[in-house]
Coordinates of C-alpha atoms in Angstrom, one line a residue:
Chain A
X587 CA 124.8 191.6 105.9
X588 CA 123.2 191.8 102.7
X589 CA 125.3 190.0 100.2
X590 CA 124.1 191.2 96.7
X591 CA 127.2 193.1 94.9
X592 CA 126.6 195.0 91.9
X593 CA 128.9 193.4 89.4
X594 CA 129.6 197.1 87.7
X595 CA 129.8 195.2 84.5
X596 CA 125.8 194.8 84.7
X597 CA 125.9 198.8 84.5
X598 CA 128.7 199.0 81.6
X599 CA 128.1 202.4 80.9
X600 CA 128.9 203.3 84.6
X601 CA 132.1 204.4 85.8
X602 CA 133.4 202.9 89.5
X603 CA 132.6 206.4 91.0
X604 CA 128.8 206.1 89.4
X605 CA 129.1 202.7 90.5
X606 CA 129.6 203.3 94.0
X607 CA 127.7 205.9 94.3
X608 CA 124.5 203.8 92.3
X609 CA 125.6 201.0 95.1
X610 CA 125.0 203.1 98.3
X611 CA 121.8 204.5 96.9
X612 CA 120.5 200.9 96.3
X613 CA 121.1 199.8 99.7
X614 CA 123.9 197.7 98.4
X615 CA 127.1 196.9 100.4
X616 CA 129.3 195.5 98.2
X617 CA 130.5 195.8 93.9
X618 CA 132.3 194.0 91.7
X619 CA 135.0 195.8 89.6
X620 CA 136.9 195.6 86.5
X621 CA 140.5 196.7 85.5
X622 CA 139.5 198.5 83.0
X623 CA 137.0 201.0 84.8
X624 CA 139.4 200.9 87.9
X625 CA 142.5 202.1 85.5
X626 CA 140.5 204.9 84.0
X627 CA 138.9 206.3 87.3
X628 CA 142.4 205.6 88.9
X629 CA 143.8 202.8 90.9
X630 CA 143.8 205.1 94.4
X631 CA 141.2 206.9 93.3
X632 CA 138.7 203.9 92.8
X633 CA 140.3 202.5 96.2
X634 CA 139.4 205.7 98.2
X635 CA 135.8 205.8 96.7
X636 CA 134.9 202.5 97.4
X637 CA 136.6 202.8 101.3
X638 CA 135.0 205.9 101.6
X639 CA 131.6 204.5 101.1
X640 CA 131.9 201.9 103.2
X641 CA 131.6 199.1 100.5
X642 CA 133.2 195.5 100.1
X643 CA 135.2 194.8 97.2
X644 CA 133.3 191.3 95.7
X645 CA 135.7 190.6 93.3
X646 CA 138.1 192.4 90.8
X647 CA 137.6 191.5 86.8
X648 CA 140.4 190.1 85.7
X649 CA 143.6 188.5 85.4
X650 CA 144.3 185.2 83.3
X651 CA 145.0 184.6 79.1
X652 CA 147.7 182.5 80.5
X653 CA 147.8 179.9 77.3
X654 CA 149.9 181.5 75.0
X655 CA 153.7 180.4 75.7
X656 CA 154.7 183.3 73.2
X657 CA 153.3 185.8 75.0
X658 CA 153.6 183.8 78.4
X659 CA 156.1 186.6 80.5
X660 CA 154.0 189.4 79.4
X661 CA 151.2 187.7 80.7
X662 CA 152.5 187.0 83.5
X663 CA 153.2 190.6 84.2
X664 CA 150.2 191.7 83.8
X665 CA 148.3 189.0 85.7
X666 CA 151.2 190.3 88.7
X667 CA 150.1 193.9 88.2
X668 CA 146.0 192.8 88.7
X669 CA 147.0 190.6 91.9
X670 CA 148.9 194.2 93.0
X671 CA 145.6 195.9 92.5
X672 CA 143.5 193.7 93.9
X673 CA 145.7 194.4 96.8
X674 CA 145.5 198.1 97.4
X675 CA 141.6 197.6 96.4
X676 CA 141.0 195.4 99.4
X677 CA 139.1 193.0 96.7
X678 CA 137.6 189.6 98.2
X679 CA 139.5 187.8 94.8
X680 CA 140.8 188.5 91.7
X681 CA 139.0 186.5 89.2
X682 CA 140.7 184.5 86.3
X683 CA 139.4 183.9 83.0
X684 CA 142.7 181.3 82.2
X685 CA 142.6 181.6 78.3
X686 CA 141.7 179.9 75.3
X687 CA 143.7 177.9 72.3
X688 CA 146.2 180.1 71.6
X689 CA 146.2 182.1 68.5
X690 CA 141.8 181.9 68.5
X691 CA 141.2 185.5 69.0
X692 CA 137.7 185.8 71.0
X693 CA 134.6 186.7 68.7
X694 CA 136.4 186.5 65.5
X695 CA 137.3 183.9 62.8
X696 CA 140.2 181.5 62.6
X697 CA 143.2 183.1 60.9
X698 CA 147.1 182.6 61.1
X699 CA 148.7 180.4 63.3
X700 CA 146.1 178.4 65.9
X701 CA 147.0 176.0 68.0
X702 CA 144.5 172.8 68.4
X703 CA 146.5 171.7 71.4
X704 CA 144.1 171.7 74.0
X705 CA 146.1 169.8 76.5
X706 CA 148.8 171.4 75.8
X707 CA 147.0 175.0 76.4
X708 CA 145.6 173.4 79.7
X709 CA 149.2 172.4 80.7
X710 CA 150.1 176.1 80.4
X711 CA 147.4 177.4 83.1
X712 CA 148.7 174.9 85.6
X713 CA 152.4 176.2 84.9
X714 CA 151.3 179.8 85.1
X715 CA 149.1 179.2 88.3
X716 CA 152.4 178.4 89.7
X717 CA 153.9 181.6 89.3
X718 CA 151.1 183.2 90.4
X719 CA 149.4 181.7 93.4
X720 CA 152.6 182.6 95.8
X721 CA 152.7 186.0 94.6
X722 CA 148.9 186.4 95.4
X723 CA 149.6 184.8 98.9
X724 CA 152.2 187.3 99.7
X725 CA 149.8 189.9 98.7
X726 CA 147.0 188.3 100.9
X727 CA 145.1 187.7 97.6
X728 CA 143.0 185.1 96.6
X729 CA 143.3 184.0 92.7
X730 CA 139.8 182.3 91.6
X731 CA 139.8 180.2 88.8
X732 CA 136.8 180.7 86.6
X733 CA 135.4 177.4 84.7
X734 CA 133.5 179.2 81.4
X735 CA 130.7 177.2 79.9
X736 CA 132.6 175.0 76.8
X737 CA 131.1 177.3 74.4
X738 CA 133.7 179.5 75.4
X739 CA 136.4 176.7 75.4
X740 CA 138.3 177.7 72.1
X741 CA 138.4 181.6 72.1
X742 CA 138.2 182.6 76.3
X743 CA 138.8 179.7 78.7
X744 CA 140.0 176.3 78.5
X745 CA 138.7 175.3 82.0
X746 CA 135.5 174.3 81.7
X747 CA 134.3 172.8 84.4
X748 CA 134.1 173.4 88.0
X749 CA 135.7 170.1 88.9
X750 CA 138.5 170.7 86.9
X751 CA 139.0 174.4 88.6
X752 CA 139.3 172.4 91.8
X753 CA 141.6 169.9 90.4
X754 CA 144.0 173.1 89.4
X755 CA 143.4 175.1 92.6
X756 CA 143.8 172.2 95.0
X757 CA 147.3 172.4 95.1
X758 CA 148.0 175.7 96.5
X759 CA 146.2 176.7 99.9
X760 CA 142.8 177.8 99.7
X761 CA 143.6 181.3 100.7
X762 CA 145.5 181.3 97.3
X763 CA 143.9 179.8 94.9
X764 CA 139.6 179.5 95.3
X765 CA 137.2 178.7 92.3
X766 CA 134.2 181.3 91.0
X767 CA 130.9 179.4 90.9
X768 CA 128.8 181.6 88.0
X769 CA 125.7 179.8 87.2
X770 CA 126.3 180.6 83.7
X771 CA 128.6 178.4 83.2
X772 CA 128.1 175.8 85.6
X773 CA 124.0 175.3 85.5
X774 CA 124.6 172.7 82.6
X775 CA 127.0 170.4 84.6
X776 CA 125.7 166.9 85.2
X777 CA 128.2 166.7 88.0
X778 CA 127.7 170.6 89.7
X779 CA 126.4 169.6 92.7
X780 CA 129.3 167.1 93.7
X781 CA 131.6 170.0 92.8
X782 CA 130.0 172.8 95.1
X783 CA 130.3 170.0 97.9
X784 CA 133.6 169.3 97.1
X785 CA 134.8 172.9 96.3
X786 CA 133.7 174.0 100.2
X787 CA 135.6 176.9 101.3
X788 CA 137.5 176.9 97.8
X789 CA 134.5 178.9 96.6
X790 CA 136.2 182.4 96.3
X791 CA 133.0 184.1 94.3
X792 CA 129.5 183.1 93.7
X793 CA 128.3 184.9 90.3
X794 CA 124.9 184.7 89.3
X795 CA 122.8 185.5 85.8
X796 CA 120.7 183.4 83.5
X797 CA 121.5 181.2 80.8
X798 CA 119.2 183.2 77.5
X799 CA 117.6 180.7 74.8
X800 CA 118.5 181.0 72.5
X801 CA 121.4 182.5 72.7
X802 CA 121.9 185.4 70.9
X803 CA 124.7 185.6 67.9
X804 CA 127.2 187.1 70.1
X805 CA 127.3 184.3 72.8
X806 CA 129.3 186.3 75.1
X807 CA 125.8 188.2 75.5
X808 CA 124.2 185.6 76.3
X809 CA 124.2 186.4 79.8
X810 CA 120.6 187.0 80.9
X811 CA 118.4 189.2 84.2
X812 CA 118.1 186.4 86.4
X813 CA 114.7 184.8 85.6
X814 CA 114.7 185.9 82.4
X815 CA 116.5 182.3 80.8
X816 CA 116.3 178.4 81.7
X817 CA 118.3 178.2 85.0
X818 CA 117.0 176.9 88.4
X819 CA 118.5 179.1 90.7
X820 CA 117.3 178.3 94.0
X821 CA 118.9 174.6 94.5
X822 CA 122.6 176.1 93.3
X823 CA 122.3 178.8 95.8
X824 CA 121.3 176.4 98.6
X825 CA 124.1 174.3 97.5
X826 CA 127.1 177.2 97.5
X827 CA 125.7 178.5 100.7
X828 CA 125.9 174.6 102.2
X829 CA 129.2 174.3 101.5
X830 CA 129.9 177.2 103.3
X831 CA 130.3 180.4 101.2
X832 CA 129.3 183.1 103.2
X833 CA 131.3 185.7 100.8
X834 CA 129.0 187.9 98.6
X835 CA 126.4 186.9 95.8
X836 CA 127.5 189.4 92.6
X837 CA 125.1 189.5 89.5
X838 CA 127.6 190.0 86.0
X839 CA 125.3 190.5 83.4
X840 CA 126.8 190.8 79.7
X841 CA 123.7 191.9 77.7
X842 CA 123.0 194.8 74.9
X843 CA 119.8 195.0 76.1
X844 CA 120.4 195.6 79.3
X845 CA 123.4 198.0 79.1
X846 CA 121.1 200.1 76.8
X847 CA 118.8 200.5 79.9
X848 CA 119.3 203.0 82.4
X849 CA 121.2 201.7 85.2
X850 CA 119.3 202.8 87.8
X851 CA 116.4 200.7 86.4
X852 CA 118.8 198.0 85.9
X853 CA 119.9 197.8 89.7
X854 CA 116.1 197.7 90.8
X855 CA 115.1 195.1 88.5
X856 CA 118.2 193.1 89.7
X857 CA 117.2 193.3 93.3
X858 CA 113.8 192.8 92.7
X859 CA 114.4 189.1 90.5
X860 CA 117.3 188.5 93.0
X861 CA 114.7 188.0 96.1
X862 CA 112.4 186.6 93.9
X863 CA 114.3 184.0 91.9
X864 CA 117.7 183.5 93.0
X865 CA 117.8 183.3 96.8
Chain B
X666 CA 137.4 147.3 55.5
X667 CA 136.9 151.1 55.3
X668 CA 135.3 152.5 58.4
X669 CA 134.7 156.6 56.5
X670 CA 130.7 156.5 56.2
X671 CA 128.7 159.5 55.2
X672 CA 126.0 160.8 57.4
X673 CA 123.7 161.4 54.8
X674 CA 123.0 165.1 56.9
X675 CA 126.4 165.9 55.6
X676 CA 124.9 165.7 52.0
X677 CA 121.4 167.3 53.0
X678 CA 119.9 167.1 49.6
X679 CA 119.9 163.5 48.8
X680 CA 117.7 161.2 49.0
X681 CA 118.5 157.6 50.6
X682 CA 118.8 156.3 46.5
X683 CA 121.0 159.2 46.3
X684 CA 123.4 158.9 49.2
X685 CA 123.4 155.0 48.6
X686 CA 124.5 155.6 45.2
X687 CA 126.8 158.6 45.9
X688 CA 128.4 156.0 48.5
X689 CA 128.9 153.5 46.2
X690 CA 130.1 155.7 43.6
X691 CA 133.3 157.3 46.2
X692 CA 133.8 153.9 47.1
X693 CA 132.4 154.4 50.6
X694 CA 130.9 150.9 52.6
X695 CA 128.5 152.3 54.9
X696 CA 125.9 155.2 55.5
X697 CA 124.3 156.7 58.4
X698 CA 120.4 157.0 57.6
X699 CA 117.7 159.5 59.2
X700 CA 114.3 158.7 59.5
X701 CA 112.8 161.5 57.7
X702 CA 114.7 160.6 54.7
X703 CA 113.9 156.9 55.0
X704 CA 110.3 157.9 55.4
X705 CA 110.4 159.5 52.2
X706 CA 111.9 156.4 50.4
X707 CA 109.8 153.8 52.1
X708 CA 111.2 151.8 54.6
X709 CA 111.2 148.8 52.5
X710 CA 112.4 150.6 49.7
X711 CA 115.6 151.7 51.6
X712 CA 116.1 148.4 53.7
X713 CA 116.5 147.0 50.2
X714 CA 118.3 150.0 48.7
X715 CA 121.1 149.7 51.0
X716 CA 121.6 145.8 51.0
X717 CA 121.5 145.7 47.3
X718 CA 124.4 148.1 47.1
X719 CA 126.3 145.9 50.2
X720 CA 125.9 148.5 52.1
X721 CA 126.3 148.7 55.7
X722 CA 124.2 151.0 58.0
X723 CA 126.6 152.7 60.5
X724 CA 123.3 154.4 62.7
X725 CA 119.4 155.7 62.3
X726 CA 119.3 159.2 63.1
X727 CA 117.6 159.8 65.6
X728 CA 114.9 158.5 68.4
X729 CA 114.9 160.2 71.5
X730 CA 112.5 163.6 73.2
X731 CA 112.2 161.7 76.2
X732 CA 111.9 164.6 78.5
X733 CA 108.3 165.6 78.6
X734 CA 106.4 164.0 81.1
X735 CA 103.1 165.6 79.2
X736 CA 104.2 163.6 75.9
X737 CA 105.6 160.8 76.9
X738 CA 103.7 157.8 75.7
X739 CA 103.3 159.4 72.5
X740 CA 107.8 159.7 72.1
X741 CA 107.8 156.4 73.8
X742 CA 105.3 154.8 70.9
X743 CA 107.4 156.8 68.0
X744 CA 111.2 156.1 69.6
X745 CA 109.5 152.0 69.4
X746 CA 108.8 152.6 65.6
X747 CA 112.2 153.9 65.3
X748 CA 113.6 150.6 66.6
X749 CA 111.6 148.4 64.6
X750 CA 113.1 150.9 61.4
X751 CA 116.7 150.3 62.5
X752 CA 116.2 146.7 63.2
X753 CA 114.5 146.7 59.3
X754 CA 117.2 148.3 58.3
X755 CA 120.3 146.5 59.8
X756 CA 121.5 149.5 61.5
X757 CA 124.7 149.3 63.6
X758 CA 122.6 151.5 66.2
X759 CA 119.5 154.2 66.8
X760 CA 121.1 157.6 68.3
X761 CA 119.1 159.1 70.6
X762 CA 119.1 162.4 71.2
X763 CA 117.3 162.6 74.7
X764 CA 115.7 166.1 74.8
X765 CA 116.0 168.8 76.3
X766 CA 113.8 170.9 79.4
X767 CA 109.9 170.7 78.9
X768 CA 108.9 173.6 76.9
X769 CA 112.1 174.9 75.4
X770 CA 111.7 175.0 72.1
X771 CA 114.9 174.2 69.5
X772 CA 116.0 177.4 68.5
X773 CA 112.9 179.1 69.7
X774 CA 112.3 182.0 72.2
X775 CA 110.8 181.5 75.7
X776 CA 107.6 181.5 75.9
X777 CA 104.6 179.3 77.6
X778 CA 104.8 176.9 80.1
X779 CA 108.6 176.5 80.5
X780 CA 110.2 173.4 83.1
X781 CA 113.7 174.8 84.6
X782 CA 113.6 171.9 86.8
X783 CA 117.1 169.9 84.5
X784 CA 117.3 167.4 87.2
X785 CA 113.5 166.6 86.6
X786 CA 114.0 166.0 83.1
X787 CA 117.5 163.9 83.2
X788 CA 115.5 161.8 85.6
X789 CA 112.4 161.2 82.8
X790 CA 115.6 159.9 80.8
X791 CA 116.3 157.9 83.0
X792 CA 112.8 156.3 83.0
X793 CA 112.3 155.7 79.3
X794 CA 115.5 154.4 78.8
X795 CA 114.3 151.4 81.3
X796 CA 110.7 151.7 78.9
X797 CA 113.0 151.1 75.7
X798 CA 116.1 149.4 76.4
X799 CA 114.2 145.6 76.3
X800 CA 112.4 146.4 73.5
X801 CA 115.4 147.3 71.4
X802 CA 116.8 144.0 72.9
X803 CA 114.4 141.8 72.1
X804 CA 114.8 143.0 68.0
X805 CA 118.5 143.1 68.1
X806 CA 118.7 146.9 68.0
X807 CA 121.3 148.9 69.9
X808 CA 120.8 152.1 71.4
X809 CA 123.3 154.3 71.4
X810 CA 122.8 157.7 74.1
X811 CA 124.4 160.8 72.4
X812 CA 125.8 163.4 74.8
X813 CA 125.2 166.8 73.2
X814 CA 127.4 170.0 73.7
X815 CA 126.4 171.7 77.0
X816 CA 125.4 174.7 74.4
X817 CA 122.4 172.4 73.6
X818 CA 121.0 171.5 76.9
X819 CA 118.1 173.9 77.0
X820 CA 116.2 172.9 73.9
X821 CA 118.5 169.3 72.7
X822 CA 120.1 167.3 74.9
X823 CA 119.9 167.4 78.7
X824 CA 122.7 164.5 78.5
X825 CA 125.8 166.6 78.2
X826 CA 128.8 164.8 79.2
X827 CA 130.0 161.1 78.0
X828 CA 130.6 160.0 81.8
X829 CA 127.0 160.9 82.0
X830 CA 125.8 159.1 79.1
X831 CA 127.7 156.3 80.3
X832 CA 126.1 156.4 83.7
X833 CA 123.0 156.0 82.6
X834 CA 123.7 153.5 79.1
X835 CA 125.6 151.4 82.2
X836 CA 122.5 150.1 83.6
X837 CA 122.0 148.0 80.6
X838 CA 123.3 144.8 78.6
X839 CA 126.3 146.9 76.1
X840 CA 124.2 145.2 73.4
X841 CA 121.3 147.0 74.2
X842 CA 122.5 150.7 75.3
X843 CA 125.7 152.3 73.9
X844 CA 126.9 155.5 73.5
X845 CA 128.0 157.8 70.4
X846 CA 131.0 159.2 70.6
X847 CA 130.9 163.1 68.7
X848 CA 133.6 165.1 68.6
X849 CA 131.2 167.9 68.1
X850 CA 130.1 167.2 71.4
X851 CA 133.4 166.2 74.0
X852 CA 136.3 167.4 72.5
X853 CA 136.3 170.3 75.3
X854 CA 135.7 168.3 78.0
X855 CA 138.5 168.0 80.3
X856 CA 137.5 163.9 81.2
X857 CA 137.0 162.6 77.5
X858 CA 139.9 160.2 77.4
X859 CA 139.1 159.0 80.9
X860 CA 135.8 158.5 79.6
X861 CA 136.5 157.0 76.5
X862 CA 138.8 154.8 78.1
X863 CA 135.9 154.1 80.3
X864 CA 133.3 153.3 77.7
X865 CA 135.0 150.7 76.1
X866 CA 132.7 148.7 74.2
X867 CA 129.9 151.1 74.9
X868 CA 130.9 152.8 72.2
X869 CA 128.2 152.4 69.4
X870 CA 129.3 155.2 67.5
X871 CA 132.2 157.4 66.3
X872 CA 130.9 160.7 65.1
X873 CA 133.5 163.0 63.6
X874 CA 132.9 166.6 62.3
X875 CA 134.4 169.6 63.6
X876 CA 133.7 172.8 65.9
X877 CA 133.9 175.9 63.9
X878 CA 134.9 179.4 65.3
X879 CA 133.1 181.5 66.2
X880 CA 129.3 179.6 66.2
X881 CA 127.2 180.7 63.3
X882 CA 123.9 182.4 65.0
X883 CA 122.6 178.9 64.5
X884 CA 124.5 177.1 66.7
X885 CA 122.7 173.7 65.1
X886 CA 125.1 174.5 62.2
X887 CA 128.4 175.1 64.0
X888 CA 129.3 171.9 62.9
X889 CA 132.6 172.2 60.3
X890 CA 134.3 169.4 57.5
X891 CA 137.1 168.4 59.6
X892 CA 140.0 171.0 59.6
X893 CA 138.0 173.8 59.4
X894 CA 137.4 174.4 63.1
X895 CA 139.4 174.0 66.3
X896 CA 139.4 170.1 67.1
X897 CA 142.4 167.9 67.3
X898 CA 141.0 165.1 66.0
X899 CA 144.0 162.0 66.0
X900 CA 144.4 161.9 69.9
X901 CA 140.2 161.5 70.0
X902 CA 140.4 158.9 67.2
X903 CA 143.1 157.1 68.5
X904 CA 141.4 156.8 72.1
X905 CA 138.4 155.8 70.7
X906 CA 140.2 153.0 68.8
X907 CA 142.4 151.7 72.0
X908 CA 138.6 151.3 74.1
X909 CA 138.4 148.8 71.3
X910 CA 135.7 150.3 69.2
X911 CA 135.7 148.8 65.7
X912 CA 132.6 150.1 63.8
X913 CA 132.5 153.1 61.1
X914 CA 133.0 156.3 61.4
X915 CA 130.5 158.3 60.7
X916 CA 131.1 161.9 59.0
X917 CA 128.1 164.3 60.5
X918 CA 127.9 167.6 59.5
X919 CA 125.4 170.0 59.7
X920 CA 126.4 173.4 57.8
X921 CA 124.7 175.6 55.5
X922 CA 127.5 176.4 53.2
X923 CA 128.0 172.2 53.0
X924 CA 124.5 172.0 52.4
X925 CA 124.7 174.4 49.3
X926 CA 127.6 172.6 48.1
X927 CA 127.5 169.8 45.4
X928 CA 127.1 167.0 47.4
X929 CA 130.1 165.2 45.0
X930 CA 132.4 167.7 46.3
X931 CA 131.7 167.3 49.9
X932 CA 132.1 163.7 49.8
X933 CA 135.0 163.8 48.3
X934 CA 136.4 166.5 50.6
X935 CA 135.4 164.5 53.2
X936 CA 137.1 161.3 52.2
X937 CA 140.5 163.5 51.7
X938 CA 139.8 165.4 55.0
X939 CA 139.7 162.3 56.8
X940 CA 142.4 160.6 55.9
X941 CA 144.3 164.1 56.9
X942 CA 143.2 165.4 60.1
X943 CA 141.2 162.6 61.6
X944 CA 143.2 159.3 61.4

């Protein structure tokens, strides 16, 4: 098995049909998709392709925003409708990015009501996850709680770290609930290594990409060709892989650069620095 | 006593007469110094500066750059001078900022000989702290090991987390190796009261400033006047407090439209700032 997935995220401009077919004609077994791409190719539609051409589902991009009591039910609803398509796309997880401080919209400035109640927007995940995890189990899919790097802490994700994604997800069954190890946001982590080994077969989805320095203005872009920023991939693959992930290893690259490049090129150069760097 | 001291980074464009005289003048007891800025003045010259005035010195920013194995002898000669300053000067502590990976350059692109190997460089941290930590004993001076956002391990700070900073300041006499706390720096991480809680006396400083959003492209000057970002600062000060820490707290901010400010008006938002959002 060859587990590099094509995070279709890498190739933005792609649609899931383009990214399918860009998949096969890489060699590649496996993608990553987004809701967004899914909804406008078609939920049956994008499940057909994908079956069709033989591929594995890595992950599907994503539920969470599960912080804001106000708009809490709604959420909810939506997060019940991606756990339904994860479903009927046979996805390996549905990732989820929980939310930030509510009322911080991502990318712009502070204005109107925000909330500085960190715990309290914590306290809200592990009340949502509740909801959740039992629906996704009767569903036979796996939720996977996404630690973002603290930059990301006010406006996207108030889990942060990988140990406290375990701390959340260890109280549902690890079928449910699983963490996403993405190098971007966990290289940093004095403590990473203790929280692969204890995360085991909780690891629902290893994502890889570089950490860019600088980062560039818009941080969420910061996402880098592997090899191309300051992380040392080889001892976090080793680590994943020894405690037992044998799921697929999907590159997400967020990057204007790189989404202004042709996607074709994109894919080659990600295979080529994937052997060379990452594995 | 009042514990409010002004970093004198906060008000960018005074010299140590200056911010000794603007302190006085808002009725402020203590300043944090830099070594630049003392450099200017003489060493002498602000030793005497501040004790004429009554002064106290709540830290001397900043020794550290202890993660190049190339240039070590020469940061372990200049972070020596920067304990015989602070013992000259009566400082409460020297910070240390403990650099960053080998080669990455503050702020700067790539490019050269860059180390990826983070555990490598946390270990050479390690090793000059065992290099430094008598010599600051033997002249009464009181490191104190900063944990930087993880946004600023790259090119800053490969210390990232308090419980880090506290593993490693552990090893020594409290006397001889504290840590600062910043809010800057912890208030996303999910084990700061735990941590705090832990330090106890280790705490050598209380930092305060807060986390603007979103990050200027600089993120050096993301730093905010208290209230204008996304920190909750009472349940941080009042931790902080219970560990039993008892020195000043030191207003840090690093900001371009501060810096363009009058340096009056700063100080005296920052004395009615504090006494609203961070005690």
């Amino acid at each position: 098995m060859n587990p590099l997935s094509l995070n279709q995220r890498t190739t933005k401009s792609w649609t899931v049909a383009q990214a399918v077919d860009g998949c096969v004609r890489h060699g590649l077994e496996s993608v990553g998709l987004w809701r967004e791409e899914v909804a406008e190719q078609g939920l049956a539609a994008s499940a057909k392709l994908v079956r069709t051409a033989g591929l594995r589902v890595s992950s599907l991009c994503r539920g969470g925003f599960l912080t804001a009591a106000a708009s809490l039910d709604a959420s909810l609803e939506d997060n019940r409708l991606a756990i339904d398509e994860a479903a009927e796309l046979g996805a390996a997880c549905l990732v989820l990015v929980v939310g930030g401080l509510p009322g911080v919209v991502p990318g712009r400035p502070l204005e109107g009501v925000v909330s500085r109640d960190l715990a309290g927007a914590r306290e809200r995940v592990a009340e949502a996850l509740a909801e959740l995890a039992p629906y996704a189990g009767e569903r036979n899919v796996r939720l996977a709680l996404e630690p973002l790097h603290p930059i990301y802490c006010p406006d996207r994700a108030v889990v942060s770290t990988l140990g406290q994604a375990l701390d959340l997800a260890m109280m549902y069954p690890s079928e449910q609930v699983g963490v996403v190890v993405d190098t971007f946001h966990v290289w940093w982590d004095p403590q990473v290594f203790e929280q692969i080994a204890r995360a085991g077969e909780r690891i629902a989805s290893y994502q890889v990409c570089d950490y860019l320095h600088p980062l560039p203005a818009d941080v969420l872009l910061g996402r880098g060709m592997m090899g191309d920023g300051v992380i040392d991939f080889p001892p976090i693959t080793r680590a994943v892989l020894a405690a037992g992930y044998t799921g697929d290893i999907e590159v997400e690259i967020f990057n204007a650069d790189i989404w202004a490049a042709d996607p074709d090129e994109v894919v080659a150069s990600m295979k080529r620095r994937y052997a060379e760097v990452v594995v």
